[in-house]
JSON list of N, CA and C in Angstrom, two decimals:
[
{"chain": "A", "resi": 1, "resn": "MET", "atom": "N", "xyz": [125.37, -33.05, -79.28]},
{"chain": "A", "resi": 1, "resn": "MET", "atom": "CA", "xyz": [124.71, -34.21, -79.66]},
{"chain": "A", "resi": 1, "resn": "MET", "atom": "C", "xyz": [124.22, -34.13, -80.78]},
{"chain": "A", "resi": 2, "resn": "THR", "atom": "N", "xyz": [123.47, -35.22, -81.23]},
{"chain": "A", "resi": 2, "resn": "THR", "atom": "CA", "xyz": [122.79, -35.13, -82.78]},
{"chain": "A", "resi": 2, "resn": "THR", "atom": "C", "xyz": [121.70, -36.27, -82.71]},
{"chain": "A", "resi": 3, "resn": "TRP", "atom": "N", "xyz": [120.44, -35.41, -83.18]},
{"chain": "A", "resi": 3, "resn": "TRP", "atom": "CA", "xyz": [119.35, -36.23, -83.46]},
{"chain": "A", "resi": 3, "resn": "TRP", "atom": "C", "xyz": [119.30, -37.52, -84.07]},
{"chain": "A", "resi": 4, "resn": "LEU", "atom": "N", "xyz": [118.69, -38.41, -83.61]},
{"chain": "A", "resi": 4, "resn": "LEU", "atom": "CA", "xyz": [118.96, -40.05, -84.02]},
{"chain": "A", "resi": 4, "resn": "LEU", "atom": "C", "xyz": [117.56, -40.53, -83.67]},
{"chain": "A", "resi": 5, "resn": "TRP", "atom": "N", "xyz": [117.20, -41.59, -84.20]},
{"chain": "A", "resi": 5, "resn": "TRP", "atom": "CA", "xyz": [115.97, -42.31, -83.95]},
{"chain": "A", "resi": 5, "resn": "TRP", "atom": "C", "xyz": [116.46, -44.00, -83.30]},
{"chain": "A", "resi": 6, "resn": "GLU", "atom": "N", "xyz": [115.57, -44.35, -82.42]},
{"chain": "A", "resi": 6, "resn": "GLU", "atom": "CA", "xyz": [115.89, -45.51, -81.79]},
{"chain": "A", "resi": 6, "resn": "GLU", "atom": "C", "xyz": [114.22, -46.63, -81.34]},
{"chain": "A", "resi": 7, "resn": "TYR", "atom": "N", "xyz": [114.88, -47.98, -81.31]},
{"chain": "A", "resi": 7, "resn": "TYR", "atom": "CA", "xyz": [113.70, -48.59, -80.92]},
{"chain": "A", "resi": 7, "resn": "TYR", "atom": "C", "xyz": [113.55, -48.65, -79.73]},
{"chain": "A", "resi": 8, "resn": "ASP", "atom": "N", "xyz": [112.50, -48.68, -78.74]},
{"chain": "A", "resi": 8, "resn": "ASP", "atom": "CA", "xyz": [112.25, -48.62, -77.50]},
{"chain": "A", "resi": 8, "resn": "ASP", "atom": "C", "xyz": [111.58, -49.54, -77.09]},
{"chain": "A", "resi": 9, "resn": "PRO", "atom": "N", "xyz": [111.95, -50.95, -76.41]},
{"chain": "A", "resi": 9, "resn": "PRO", "atom": "CA", "xyz": [113.29, -51.20, -75.66]},
{"chain": "A", "resi": 9, "resn": "PRO", "atom": "C", "xyz": [114.10, -51.29, -76.55]},
{"chain": "A", "resi": 10, "resn": "ASP", "atom": "N", "xyz": [113.94, -52.18, -77.68]},
{"chain": "A", "resi": 10, "resn": "ASP", "atom": "CA", "xyz": [115.32, -52.49, -78.55]},
{"chain": "A", "resi": 10, "resn": "ASP", "atom": "C", "xyz": [114.34, -53.24, -79.81]},
{"chain": "A", "resi": 11, "resn": "GLU", "atom": "N", "xyz": [115.30, -53.32, -80.12]},
{"chain": "A", "resi": 11, "resn": "GLU", "atom": "CA", "xyz": [114.59, -53.45, -82.29]},
{"chain": "A", "resi": 11, "resn": "GLU", "atom": "C", "xyz": [114.16, -54.71, -82.35]},
{"chain": "A", "resi": 12, "resn": "ARG", "atom": "N", "xyz": [114.66, -55.90, -81.51]},
{"chain": "A", "resi": 12, "resn": "ARG", "atom": "CA", "xyz": [113.91, -57.17, -81.78]},
{"chain": "A", "resi": 12, "resn": "ARG", "atom": "C", "xyz": [112.57, -57.13, -81.10]},
{"chain": "A", "resi": 13, "resn": "HIS", "atom": "N", "xyz": [112.37, -56.44, -79.78]},
{"chain": "A", "resi": 13, "resn": "HIS", "atom": "CA", "xyz": [111.26, -56.40, -79.21]},
{"chain": "A", "resi": 13, "resn": "HIS", "atom": "C", "xyz": [110.11, -55.62, -79.80]},
{"chain": "A", "resi": 14, "resn": "VAL", "atom": "N", "xyz": [110.29, -54.57, -81.00]},
{"chain": "A", "resi": 14, "resn": "VAL", "atom": "CA", "xyz": [109.65, -53.71, -81.43]},
{"chain": "A", "resi": 14, "resn": "VAL", "atom": "C", "xyz": [109.43, -54.28, -82.57]},
{"chain": "A", "resi": 15, "resn": "ILE", "atom": "N", "xyz": [110.13, -54.67, -83.52]},
{"chain": "A", "resi": 15, "resn": "ILE", "atom": "CA", "xyz": [109.96, -54.89, -84.86]},
{"chain": "A", "resi": 15, "resn": "ILE", "atom": "C", "xyz": [110.41, -56.23, -85.34]},
{"chain": "A", "resi": 16, "resn": "GLY", "atom": "N", "xyz": [110.99, -57.10, -84.23]},
{"chain": "A", "resi": 16, "resn": "GLY", "atom": "CA", "xyz": [111.72, -58.28, -84.58]},
{"chain": "A", "resi": 16, "resn": "GLY", "atom": "C", "xyz": [110.69, -59.10, -85.42]},
{"chain": "A", "resi": 17, "resn": "GLY", "atom": "N", "xyz": [110.80, -59.95, -86.64]},
{"chain": "A", "resi": 17, "resn": "GLY", "atom": "CA", "xyz": [110.16, -60.67, -87.43]},
{"chain": "A", "resi": 17, "resn": "GLY", "atom": "C", "xyz": [109.46, -60.42, -88.59]},
{"chain": "A", "resi": 18, "resn": "ALA", "atom": "N", "xyz": [109.16, -58.63, -88.68]},
{"chain": "A", "resi": 18, "resn": "ALA", "atom": "CA", "xyz": [108.78, -58.27, -89.63]},
{"chain": "A", "resi": 18, "resn": "ALA", "atom": "C", "xyz": [109.73, -58.14, -90.72]},
{"chain": "A", "resi": 19, "resn": "PRO", "atom": "N", "xyz": [108.92, -58.35, -91.95]},
{"chain": "A", "resi": 19, "resn": "PRO", "atom": "CA", "xyz": [109.68, -58.32, -93.33]},
{"chain": "A", "resi": 19, "resn": "PRO", "atom": "C", "xyz": [110.45, -57.45, -93.68]},
{"chain": "A", "resi": 20, "resn": "PRO", "atom": "N", "xyz": [111.50, -57.56, -94.25]},
{"chain": "A", "resi": 20, "resn": "PRO", "atom": "CA", "xyz": [112.83, -56.87, -94.29]},
{"chain": "A", "resi": 20, "resn": "PRO", "atom": "C", "xyz": [112.29, -55.50, -95.03]},
{"chain": "A", "resi": 21, "resn": "ALA", "atom": "N", "xyz": [111.78, -55.76, -95.88]},
{"chain": "A", "resi": 21, "resn": "ALA", "atom": "CA", "xyz": [110.91, -54.55, -96.97]},
{"chain": "A", "resi": 21, "resn": "ALA", "atom": "C", "xyz": [110.45, -53.46, -96.15]},
{"chain": "A", "resi": 22, "resn": "PHE", "atom": "N", "xyz": [109.38, -54.02, -95.34]},
{"chain": "A", "resi": 22, "resn": "PHE", "atom": "CA", "xyz": [108.48, -53.35, -94.18]},
{"chain": "A", "resi": 22, "resn": "PHE", "atom": "C", "xyz": [109.44, -52.36, -93.30]},
{"chain": "A", "resi": 23, "resn": "VAL", "atom": "N", "xyz": [110.28, -53.22, -92.85]},
{"chain": "A", "resi": 23, "resn": "VAL", "atom": "CA", "xyz": [111.52, -52.73, -91.99]},
{"chain": "A", "resi": 23, "resn": "VAL", "atom": "C", "xyz": [112.41, -51.02, -92.47]},
{"chain": "A", "resi": 24, "resn": "ALA", "atom": "N", "xyz": [112.62, -51.46, -93.70]},
{"chain": "A", "resi": 24, "resn": "ALA", "atom": "CA", "xyz": [113.20, -50.67, -94.47]},
{"chain": "A", "resi": 24, "resn": "ALA", "atom": "C", "xyz": [112.00, -49.33, -94.49]},
{"chain": "A", "resi": 25, "resn": "GLU", "atom": "N", "xyz": [111.17, -49.50, -94.75]},
{"chain": "A", "resi": 25, "resn": "GLU", "atom": "CA", "xyz": [109.87, -48.54, -94.64]},
{"chain": "A", "resi": 25, "resn": "GLU", "atom": "C", "xyz": [109.67, -47.71, -93.43]},
{"chain": "A", "resi": 26, "resn": "VAL", "atom": "N", "xyz": [109.71, -48.63, -92.17]},
{"chain": "A", "resi": 26, "resn": "VAL", "atom": "CA", "xyz": [109.78, -48.07, -91.18]},
{"chain": "A", "resi": 26, "resn": "VAL", "atom": "C", "xyz": [110.97, -47.04, -90.71]},
{"chain": "A", "resi": 27, "resn": "GLU", "atom": "N", "xyz": [112.25, -47.37, -91.10]},
{"chain": "A", "resi": 27, "resn": "GLU", "atom": "CA", "xyz": [113.50, -47.03, -90.84]},
{"chain": "A", "resi": 27, "resn": "GLU", "atom": "C", "xyz": [113.53, -45.48, -91.82]},
{"chain": "A", "resi": 28, "resn": "LYS", "atom": "N", "xyz": [113.15, -45.76, -92.98]},
{"chain": "A", "resi": 28, "resn": "LYS", "atom": "CA", "xyz": [112.93, -44.39, -93.79]},
{"chain": "A", "resi": 28, "resn": "LYS", "atom": "C", "xyz": [112.34, -43.44, -93.10]},
{"chain": "A", "resi": 29, "resn": "LYS", "atom": "N", "xyz": [111.26, -43.70, -92.83]},
{"chain": "A", "resi": 29, "resn": "LYS", "atom": "CA", "xyz": [110.41, -42.93, -92.63]},
{"chain": "A", "resi": 29, "resn": "LYS", "atom": "C", "xyz": [110.50, -42.34, -91.27]},
{"chain": "A", "resi": 30, "resn": "ALA", "atom": "N", "xyz": [111.41, -43.04, -90.32]},
{"chain": "A", "resi": 30, "resn": "ALA", "atom": "CA", "xyz": [111.86, -42.63, -89.02]},
{"chain": "A", "resi": 30, "resn": "ALA", "atom": "C", "xyz": [113.05, -41.16, -89.29]},
{"chain": "A", "resi": 31, "resn": "ASP", "atom": "N", "xyz": [113.70, -41.70, -90.50]},
{"chain": "A", "resi": 31, "resn": "ASP", "atom": "CA", "xyz": [114.64, -40.65, -90.71]},
{"chain": "A", "resi": 31, "resn": "ASP", "atom": "C", "xyz": [114.21, -39.29, -90.85]},
{"chain": "A", "resi": 32, "resn": "GLU", "atom": "N", "xyz": [113.15, -39.06, -91.66]},
{"chain": "A", "resi": 32, "resn": "GLU", "atom": "CA", "xyz": [112.27, -38.13, -92.42]},
{"chain": "A", "resi": 32, "resn": "GLU", "atom": "C", "xyz": [112.06, -37.25, -90.87]},
{"chain": "A", "resi": 33, "resn": "LEU", "atom": "N", "xyz": [111.59, -38.23, -90.11]},
{"chain": "A", "resi": 33, "resn": "LEU", "atom": "CA", "xyz": [110.69, -37.66, -88.91]},
{"chain": "A", "resi": 33, "resn": "LEU", "atom": "C", "xyz": [111.66, -37.01, -87.96]},
{"chain": "A", "resi": 34, "resn": "VAL", "atom": "N", "xyz": [112.99, -37.67, -88.03]},
{"chain": "A", "resi": 34, "resn": "VAL", "atom": "CA", "xyz": [114.18, -37.02, -87.34]},
{"chain": "A", "resi": 34, "resn": "VAL", "atom": "C", "xyz": [114.51, -35.44, -88.11]},
{"chain": "A", "resi": 35, "resn": "ARG", "atom": "N", "xyz": [114.62, -35.55, -89.08]},
{"chain": "A", "resi": 35, "resn": "ARG", "atom": "CA", "xyz": [115.35, -34.63, -90.29]},
{"chain": "A", "resi": 35, "resn": "ARG", "atom": "C", "xyz": [114.33, -33.27, -89.71]},
{"chain": "A", "resi": 36, "resn": "ALA", "atom": "N", "xyz": [113.09, -33.56, -89.71]},
{"chain": "A", "resi": 36, "resn": "ALA", "atom": "CA", "xyz": [111.54, -32.99, -89.51]},
{"chain": "A", "resi": 36, "resn": "ALA", "atom": "C", "xyz": [112.18, -32.18, -87.92]},
{"chain": "A", "resi": 37, "resn": "ALA", "atom": "N", "xyz": [112.09, -33.13, -86.44]},
{"chain": "A", "resi": 37, "resn": "ALA", "atom": "CA", "xyz": [112.40, -33.00, -85.47]},
{"chain": "A", "resi": 37, "resn": "ALA", "atom": "C", "xyz": [113.28, -31.52, -85.13]},
{"chain": "A", "resi": 38, "resn": "ALA", "atom": "N", "xyz": [114.61, -32.45, -86.00]},
{"chain": "A", "resi": 38, "resn": "ALA", "atom": "CA", "xyz": [116.03, -30.86, -85.72]},
{"chain": "A", "resi": 38, "resn": "ALA", "atom": "C", "xyz": [115.79, -29.57, -86.23]},
{"chain": "A", "resi": 39, "resn": "ALA", "atom": "N", "xyz": [115.08, -30.01, -87.38]},
{"chain": "A", "resi": 39, "resn": "ALA", "atom": "CA", "xyz": [115.14, -28.57, -87.97]},
{"chain": "A", "resi": 39, "resn": "ALA", "atom": "C", "xyz": [113.97, -27.71, -86.94]},
{"chain": "A", "resi": 40, "resn": "PHE", "atom": "N", "xyz": [112.91, -28.45, -86.23]},
{"chain": "A", "resi": 40, "resn": "PHE", "atom": "CA", "xyz": [112.04, -27.95, -85.79]},
{"chain": "A", "resi": 40, "resn": "PHE", "atom": "C", "xyz": [112.64, -27.38, -83.96]},
{"chain": "A", "resi": 41, "resn": "TYR", "atom": "N", "xyz": [113.33, -28.39, -83.40]},
{"chain": "A", "resi": 41, "resn": "TYR", "atom": "CA", "xyz": [113.69, -27.88, -82.10]},
{"chain": "A", "resi": 41, "resn": "TYR", "atom": "C", "xyz": [115.36, -27.94, -82.56]},
{"chain": "A", "resi": 42, "resn": "LEU", "atom": "N", "xyz": [115.71, -26.71, -82.95]},
{"chain": "A", "resi": 42, "resn": "LEU", "atom": "CA", "xyz": [117.21, -26.65, -83.05]},
{"chain": "A", "resi": 42, "resn": "LEU", "atom": "C", "xyz": [118.44, -26.55, -82.08]},
{"chain": "A", "resi": 43, "resn": "ASP", "atom": "N", "xyz": [117.53, -26.46, -80.94]},
{"chain": "A", "resi": 43, "resn": "ASP", "atom": "CA", "xyz": [118.82, -26.90, -79.68]},
{"chain": "A", "resi": 43, "resn": "ASP", "atom": "C", "xyz": [117.75, -27.71, -78.85]},
{"chain": "A", "resi": 44, "resn": "GLY", "atom": "N", "xyz": [117.89, -28.91, -79.19]},
{"chain": "A", "resi": 44, "resn": "GLY", "atom": "CA", "xyz": [117.07, -29.85, -78.51]},
{"chain": "A", "resi": 44, "resn": "GLY", "atom": "C", "xyz": [117.47, -30.08, -77.04]},
{"chain": "A", "resi": 45, "resn": "THR", "atom": "N", "xyz": [118.67, -30.09, -76.77]},
{"chain": "A", "resi": 45, "resn": "THR", "atom": "CA", "xyz": [119.17, -30.32, -75.23]},
{"chain": "A", "resi": 45, "resn": "THR", "atom": "C", "xyz": [118.77, -29.22, -74.46]},
{"chain": "A", "resi": 46, "resn": "GLY", "atom": "N", "xyz": [118.51, -27.95, -74.88]},
{"chain": "A", "resi": 46, "resn": "GLY", "atom": "CA", "xyz": [118.14, -26.91, -74.41]},
{"chain": "A", "resi": 46, "resn": "GLY", "atom": "C", "xyz": [116.50, -26.70, -73.98]},
{"chain": "A", "resi": 47, "resn": "TYR", "atom": "N", "xyz": [115.99, -27.46, -74.94]},
{"chain": "A", "resi": 47, "resn": "TYR", "atom": "CA", "xyz": [114.47, -27.16, -74.93]},
{"chain": "A", "resi": 47, "resn": "TYR", "atom": "C", "xyz": [114.04, -27.01, -73.69]},
{"chain": "A", "resi": 48, "resn": "GLN", "atom": "N", "xyz": [113.12, -25.92, -73.12]},
{"chain": "A", "resi": 48, "resn": "GLN", "atom": "CA", "xyz": [112.51, -26.08, -72.04]},
{"chain": "A", "resi": 48, "resn": "GLN", "atom": "C", "xyz": [110.82, -25.95, -72.09]},
{"chain": "A", "resi": 49, "resn": "GLY", "atom": "N", "xyz": [110.79, -25.83, -73.45]},
{"chain": "A", "resi": 49, "resn": "GLY", "atom": "CA", "xyz": [109.08, -25.90, -73.16]},
{"chain": "A", "resi": 49, "resn": "GLY", "atom": "C", "xyz": [108.39, -27.32, -72.92]},
{"chain": "A", "resi": 50, "resn": "GLU", "atom": "N", "xyz": [107.03, -27.34, -73.19]},
{"chain": "A", "resi": 50, "resn": "GLU", "atom": "CA", "xyz": [106.32, -29.00, -72.94]},
{"chain": "A", "resi": 50, "resn": "GLU", "atom": "C", "xyz": [106.55, -29.69, -74.29]},
{"chain": "A", "resi": 51, "resn": "GLY", "atom": "N", "xyz": [106.84, -31.11, -73.78]},
{"chain": "A", "resi": 51, "resn": "GLY", "atom": "CA", "xyz": [107.18, -32.08, -74.73]},
{"chain": "A", "resi": 51, "resn": "GLY", "atom": "C", "xyz": [106.00, -32.61, -75.37]},
{"chain": "A", "resi": 52, "resn": "PRO", "atom": "N", "xyz": [106.61, -32.45, -76.67]},
{"chain": "A", "resi": 52, "resn": "PRO", "atom": "CA", "xyz": [105.65, -33.03, -77.86]},
{"chain": "A", "resi": 52, "resn": "PRO", "atom": "C", "xyz": [104.90, -34.14, -77.47]},
{"chain": "A", "resi": 53, "resn": "LYS", "atom": "N", "xyz": [104.04, -34.33, -77.85]},
{"chain": "A", "resi": 53, "resn": "LYS", "atom": "CA", "xyz": [103.26, -35.87, -77.73]},
{"chain": "A", "resi": 53, "resn": "LYS", "atom": "C", "xyz": [103.66, -36.51, -78.84]},
{"chain": "A", "resi": 54, "resn": "GLY", "atom": "N", "xyz": [103.45, -37.79, -78.92]},
{"chain": "A", "resi": 54, "resn": "GLY", "atom": "CA", "xyz": [104.10, -39.24, -80.03]},
{"chain": "A", "resi": 54, "resn": "GLY", "atom": "C", "xyz": [103.20, -38.64, -80.67]},
{"chain": "A", "resi": 55, "resn": "GLY", "atom": "N", "xyz": [103.11, -39.72, -81.95]},
{"chain": "A", "resi": 55, "resn": "GLY", "atom": "CA", "xyz": [102.09, -39.42, -83.11]},
{"chain": "A", "resi": 55, "resn": "GLY", "atom": "C", "xyz": [102.56, -41.02, -83.82]},
{"chain": "A", "resi": 56, "resn": "PHE", "atom": "N", "xyz": [101.38, -41.14, -84.97]},
{"chain": "A", "resi": 56, "resn": "PHE", "atom": "CA", "xyz": [101.52, -42.09, -85.23]},
{"chain": "A", "resi": 56, "resn": "PHE", "atom": "C", "xyz": [102.10, -42.05, -86.83]},
{"chain": "A", "resi": 57, "resn": "ALA", "atom": "N", "xyz": [102.86, -42.76, -87.66]},
{"chain": "A", "resi": 57, "resn": "ALA", "atom": "CA", "xyz": [103.32, -42.81, -88.93]},
{"chain": "A", "resi": 57, "resn": "ALA", "atom": "C", "xyz": [102.85, -43.72, -90.05]},
{"chain": "A", "resi": 58, "resn": "HIS", "atom": "N", "xyz": [102.25, -43.37, -90.67]},
{"chain": "A", "resi": 58, "resn": "HIS", "atom": "CA", "xyz": [102.01, -44.63, -91.77]},
{"chain": "A", "resi": 58, "resn": "HIS", "atom": "C", "xyz": [103.00, -44.92, -92.64]},
{"chain": "A", "resi": 59, "resn": "VAL", "atom": "N", "xyz": [103.18, -46.09, -93.01]},
{"chain": "A", "resi": 59, "resn": "VAL", "atom": "CA", "xyz": [104.26, -46.51, -94.37]},
{"chain": "A", "resi": 59, "resn": "VAL", "atom": "C", "xyz": [103.61, -47.83, -94.79]},
{"chain": "A", "resi": 60, "resn": "PRO", "atom": "N", "xyz": [104.10, -47.66, -96.25]},
{"chain": "A", "resi": 60, "resn": "PRO", "atom": "CA", "xyz": [103.49, -48.99, -96.74]},
{"chain": "A", "resi": 60, "resn": "PRO", "atom": "C", "xyz": [103.50, -50.28, -95.88]},
{"chain": "A", "resi": 61, "resn": "GLY", "atom": "N", "xyz": [102.35, -50.90, -96.10]},
{"chain": "A", "resi": 61, "resn": "GLY", "atom": "CA", "xyz": [102.23, -51.97, -95.12]},
{"chain": "A", "resi": 61, "resn": "GLY", "atom": "C", "xyz": [101.63, -52.29, -93.77]},
{"chain": "A", "resi": 62, "resn": "GLY", "atom": "N", "xyz": [101.77, -51.01, -93.16]},
{"chain": "A", "resi": 62, "resn": "GLY", "atom": "CA", "xyz": [101.41, -50.84, -91.73]},
{"chain": "A", "resi": 62, "resn": "GLY", "atom": "C", "xyz": [101.53, -49.38, -91.26]},
{"chain": "A", "resi": 63, "resn": "PHE", "atom": "N", "xyz": [102.03, -49.46, -89.87]},
{"chain": "A", "resi": 63, "resn": "PHE", "atom": "CA", "xyz": [102.19, -47.92, -89.38]},
{"chain": "A", "resi": 63, "resn": "PHE", "atom": "C", "xyz": [103.08, -48.17, -87.88]},
{"chain": "A", "resi": 64, "resn": "PHE", "atom": "N", "xyz": [103.44, -47.01, -87.40]},
{"chain": "A", "resi": 64, "resn": "PHE", "atom": "CA", "xyz": [104.22, -47.18, -86.15]},
{"chain": "A", "resi": 64, "resn": "PHE", "atom": "C", "xyz": [103.88, -46.01, -85.54]},
{"chain": "A", "resi": 65, "resn": "ASN", "atom": "N", "xyz": [103.97, -46.50, -83.78]},
{"chain": "A", "resi": 65, "resn": "ASN", "atom": "CA", "xyz": [103.95, -45.22, -83.14]},
{"chain": "A", "resi": 65, "resn": "ASN", "atom": "C", "xyz": [105.06, -44.54, -82.67]},
{"chain": "A", "resi": 66, "resn": "TYR", "atom": "N", "xyz": [105.25, -43.39, -82.34]},
{"chain": "A", "resi": 66, "resn": "TYR", "atom": "CA", "xyz": [106.71, -42.88, -81.79]},
{"chain": "A", "resi": 66, "resn": "TYR", "atom": "C", "xyz": [106.37, -41.87, -80.61]},
{"chain": "A", "resi": 67, "resn": "LEU", "atom": "N", "xyz": [107.82, -41.69, -80.22]},
{"chain": "A", "resi": 67, "resn": "LEU", "atom": "CA", "xyz": [107.28, -40.43, -79.35]},
{"chain": "A", "resi": 67, "resn": "LEU", "atom": "C", "xyz": [109.05, -39.68, -79.69]},
{"chain": "A", "resi": 68, "resn": "ILE", "atom": "N", "xyz": [108.85, -38.05, -79.42]},
{"chain": "A", "resi": 68, "resn": "ILE", "atom": "CA", "xyz": [110.01, -37.18, -79.58]},
{"chain": "A", "resi": 68, "resn": "ILE", "atom": "C", "xyz": [110.55, -36.59, -78.51]},
{"chain": "A", "resi": 69, "resn": "VAL", "atom": "N", "xyz": [111.50, -36.58, -78.01]},
{"chain": "A", "resi": 69, "resn": "VAL", "atom": "CA", "xyz": [111.80, -36.25, -76.96]},
{"chain": "A", "resi": 69, "resn": "VAL", "atom": "C", "xyz": [113.01, -34.96, -77.17]},
{"chain": "A", "resi": 70, "resn": "PRO", "atom": "N", "xyz": [112.83, -33.86, -77.04]},
{"chain": "A", "resi": 70, "resn": "PRO", "atom": "CA", "xyz": [113.90, -33.09, -77.73]},
{"chain": "A", "resi": 70, "resn": "PRO", "atom": "C", "xyz": [114.96, -33.03, -76.85]},
{"chain": "A", "resi": 71, "resn": "ARG", "atom": "N", "xyz": [115.11, -33.22, -75.22]},
{"chain": "A", "resi": 71, "resn": "ARG", "atom": "CA", "xyz": [115.64, -32.65, -74.47]},
{"chain": "A", "resi": 71, "resn": "ARG", "atom": "C", "xyz": [116.83, -34.21, -74.58]},
{"chain": "A", "resi": 72, "resn": "HIS", "atom": "N", "xyz": [116.66, -35.30, -75.63]},
{"chain": "A", "resi": 72, "resn": "HIS", "atom": "CA", "xyz": [117.59, -36.55, -75.56]},
{"chain": "A", "resi": 72, "resn": "HIS", "atom": "C", "xyz": [117.71, -36.40, -76.95]},
{"chain": "A", "resi": 73, "resn": "GLU", "atom": "N", "xyz": [117.43, -35.50, -78.15]},
{"chain": "A", "resi": 73, "resn": "GLU", "atom": "CA", "xyz": [117.71, -35.41, -79.41]},
{"chain": "A", "resi": 73, "resn": "GLU", "atom": "C", "xyz": [116.98, -36.59, -79.94]},
{"chain": "A", "resi": 74, "resn": "ARG", "atom": "N", "xyz": [116.20, -37.59, -79.64]},
{"chain": "A", "resi": 74, "resn": "ARG", "atom": "CA", "xyz": [115.72, -38.61, -80.18]},
{"chain": "A", "resi": 74, "resn": "ARG", "atom": "C", "xyz": [114.42, -38.79, -80.59]},
{"chain": "A", "resi": 75, "resn": "LEU", "atom": "N", "xyz": [114.40, -39.64, -81.23]},
{"chain": "A", "resi": 75, "resn": "LEU", "atom": "CA", "xyz": [112.83, -40.30, -81.60]},
{"chain": "A", "resi": 75, "resn": "LEU", "atom": "C", "xyz": [112.77, -41.91, -81.50]},
{"chain": "A", "resi": 76, "resn": "TYR", "atom": "N", "xyz": [112.01, -41.95, -80.34]},
{"chain": "A", "resi": 76, "resn": "TYR", "atom": "CA", "xyz": [111.85, -43.25, -80.60]},
{"chain": "A", "resi": 76, "resn": "TYR", "atom": "C", "xyz": [110.94, -43.57, -80.65]},
{"chain": "A", "resi": 77, "resn": "ILE", "atom": "N", "xyz": [111.05, -45.21, -81.17]},
{"chain": "A", "resi": 77, "resn": "ILE", "atom": "CA", "xyz": [109.80, -46.01, -81.95]},
{"chain": "A", "resi": 77, "resn": "ILE", "atom": "C", "xyz": [109.39, -47.22, -81.06]},
{"chain": "A", "resi": 78, "resn": "MET", "atom": "N", "xyz": [108.01, -47.06, -80.52]},
{"chain": "A", "resi": 78, "resn": "MET", "atom": "CA", "xyz": [107.44, -47.55, -79.62]},
{"chain": "A", "resi": 78, "resn": "MET", "atom": "C", "xyz": [106.88, -49.26, -79.79]},
{"chain": "A", "resi": 79, "resn": "GLN", "atom": "N", "xyz": [106.27, -48.71, -81.11]},
{"chain": "A", "resi": 79, "resn": "GLN", "atom": "CA", "xyz": [105.39, -50.23, -81.15]},
{"chain": "A", "resi": 79, "resn": "GLN", "atom": "C", "xyz": [105.14, -49.78, -82.89]},
{"chain": "A", "resi": 80, "resn": "VAL", "atom": "N", "xyz": [105.14, -50.76, -83.56]},
{"chain": "A", "resi": 80, "resn": "VAL", "atom": "CA", "xyz": [105.35, -51.01, -85.10]},
{"chain": "A", "resi": 80, "resn": "VAL", "atom": "C", "xyz": [104.00, -52.18, -85.12]},
{"chain": "A", "resi": 81, "resn": "THR", "atom": "N", "xyz": [102.98, -51.66, -86.19]},
{"chain": "A", "resi": 81, "resn": "THR", "atom": "CA", "xyz": [102.19, -52.76, -86.45]},
{"chain": "A", "resi": 81, "resn": "THR", "atom": "C", "xyz": [102.09, -53.39, -88.18]},
{"chain": "A", "resi": 82, "resn": "PHE", "atom": "N", "xyz": [102.36, -54.30, -88.45]},
{"chain": "A", "resi": 82, "resn": "PHE", "atom": "CA", "xyz": [102.20, -54.51, -89.89]},
{"chain": "A", "resi": 82, "resn": "PHE", "atom": "C", "xyz": [101.21, -55.46, -90.26]},
{"chain": "A", "resi": 83, "resn": "LEU", "atom": "N", "xyz": [100.19, -54.87, -91.21]},
{"chain": "A", "resi": 83, "resn": "LEU", "atom": "CA", "xyz": [99.45, -55.21, -91.55]},
{"chain": "A", "resi": 83, "resn": "LEU", "atom": "C", "xyz": [99.40, -56.61, -92.85]}
]
């Protein structure tokens, strides 16, 4: 498996209608967070520890709420706020 990020439940629900430049910033930051998670959880699918808590990531124009699930090797973007 490979680390990826995705919108939860789907892109339209989470970020639909946001300006394309803002969406690009969110997705760029999500890529950075996925690289960090992959480096921290080297064997994500076999991870046995307590699950990490989610977090907020600030990007130009707003922020987003995310959840990291090592056993899925996924970062889920749960909510996006465009200011």
